[in-house]
Amino acid sequence: MTAAERVWERMQDVLGRHDRRKAVTEALGLSFIKIKALRRLASGPLTLADLAERLNTDRPYVTLVVDDLEQRGLVSRTVHPADRRRKLVAVTPAGAEAAATAERILKEPPASLAALDADELAQLDRLLTKLTTA
């Protein structure tokens, strides 16, 4: 195994071990696709087609997701002002709160990362920056 392969394997292990999707789905009682939809809608209303594109899924499935979110009072649909055949989907105040909760949970670093000292975090930050800008 090469050094790069070993590091990649360890990175996947770290990410898999600290996957926040389970924590956020349990906290909100929603599937992760519904949470992703709320997070996308938190920045502003979208049509169903635009939401489907941003979620990288098909429109009929997004319709089912939005139907459930609407029944839970997390989103609302209104007629698009420029095209009455289209609907705009927007988060409700409860949906915005759920999206904010999801963001907090998903962005919380795992304890093992938070336990690194300032120098270690700075070194890791430099390396990750190098990897993401390459």
PDB file of N, CA and C in Angstrom, residues 6 18 23 40 45 50-51 57 62 79 86 91 94 108-109 113 123:
ATOM      1  N   ARG A   6      -2.703   4.774   2.047  1.00  0.00           N
ATOM      2  CA  ARG A   6      -2.866   4.620   3.497  1.00  0.00           C
ATOM      3  C   ARG A   6      -3.528   5.879   4.102  1.00  0.00           C
ATOM      4  N   HIS A  18     -17.166   9.622  11.938  1.00  0.00           N
ATOM      5  CA  HIS A  18     -17.740  10.843  12.495  1.00  0.00           C
ATOM      6  C   HIS A  18     -18.808  11.440  11.579  1.00  0.00           C
ATOM      7  N   ALA A  23     -26.733  11.584  13.360  1.00  0.00           N
ATOM      8  CA  ALA A  23     -27.091  12.478  14.465  1.00  0.00           C
ATOM      9  C   ALA A  23     -28.156  13.481  14.047  1.00  0.00           C
ATOM     10  N   ARG A  40     -31.123  23.579   1.588  1.00  0.00           N
ATOM     11  CA  ARG A  40     -31.056  24.294   0.303  1.00  0.00           C
ATOM     12  C   ARG A  40     -32.076  25.429   0.270  1.00  0.00           C
ATOM     13  N   PRO A  45     -36.406  30.790  -1.512  1.00  0.00           N
ATOM     14  CA  PRO A  45     -37.351  29.918  -2.207  1.00  0.00           C
ATOM     15  C   PRO A  45     -36.791  29.405  -3.532  1.00  0.00           C
ATOM     16  N   ASP A  50     -35.793  23.563  -9.697  1.00  0.00           N
ATOM     17  CA  ASP A  50     -34.503  24.052  -9.193  1.00  0.00           C
ATOM     18  C   ASP A  50     -34.051  23.261  -7.968  1.00  0.00           C
ATOM     19  N   LEU A  51     -34.992  22.938  -7.102  1.00  0.00           N
ATOM     20  CA  LEU A  51     -34.652  22.153  -5.922  1.00  0.00           C
ATOM     21  C   LEU A  51     -34.181  20.756  -6.332  1.00  0.00           C
ATOM     22  N   THR A  57     -31.456  15.084  -7.929  1.00  0.00           N
ATOM     23  CA  THR A  57     -32.429  14.003  -7.983  1.00  0.00           C
ATOM     24  C   THR A  57     -33.556  14.415  -8.928  1.00  0.00           C
ATOM     25  N   VAL A  62     -38.612  14.786  -5.589  1.00  0.00           N
ATOM     26  CA  VAL A  62     -38.592  16.037  -4.837  1.00  0.00           C
ATOM     27  C   VAL A  62     -40.015  16.445  -4.467  1.00  0.00           C
ATOM     28  N   VAL A  79     -47.597  30.147  -5.604  1.00  0.00           N
ATOM     29  CA  VAL A  79     -47.535  30.264  -7.052  1.00  0.00           C
ATOM     30  C   VAL A  79     -46.372  31.172  -7.430  1.00  0.00           C
ATOM     31  N   ARG A  86     -45.971  27.204 -12.249  1.00  0.00           N
ATOM     32  CA  ARG A  86     -44.881  26.722 -11.386  1.00  0.00           C
ATOM     33  C   ARG A  86     -45.138  27.125  -9.946  1.00  0.00           C
ATOM     34  N   VAL A  91     -39.068  27.760   3.016  1.00  0.00           N
ATOM     35  CA  VAL A  91     -39.142  27.263   4.396  1.00  0.00           C
ATOM     36  C   VAL A  91     -40.060  28.160   5.207  1.00  0.00           C
ATOM     37  N   ALA A  94     -40.593  27.357  11.188  1.00  0.00           N
ATOM     38  CA  ALA A  94     -40.207  26.063  11.776  1.00  0.00           C
ATOM     39  C   ALA A  94     -39.177  25.356  10.893  1.00  0.00           C
ATOM     40  N   GLU A 108     -20.502  20.573  13.641  1.00  0.00           N
ATOM     41  CA  GLU A 108     -19.817  20.331  14.903  1.00  0.00           C
ATOM     42  C   GLU A 108     -18.663  19.356  14.696  1.00  0.00           C
ATOM     43  N   PRO A 109     -17.450  19.773  15.017  1.00  0.00           N
ATOM     44  CA  PRO A 109     -16.316  18.871  14.806  1.00  0.00           C
ATOM     45  C   PRO A 109     -16.346  17.713  15.801  1.00  0.00           C
ATOM     46  N   LEU A 113     -11.058  15.607  16.737  1.00  0.00           N
ATOM     47  CA  LEU A 113     -10.497  16.758  16.032  1.00  0.00           C
ATOM     48  C   LEU A 113     -10.358  17.945  16.993  1.00  0.00           C
ATOM     49  N   GLN A 123      -1.513  22.824  11.240  1.00  0.00           N
ATOM     50  CA  GLN A 123      -0.830  21.973  10.250  1.00  0.00           C
ATOM     51  C   GLN A 123      -1.858  21.225   9.403  1.00  0.00           C
TER      52      GLN A 123
END
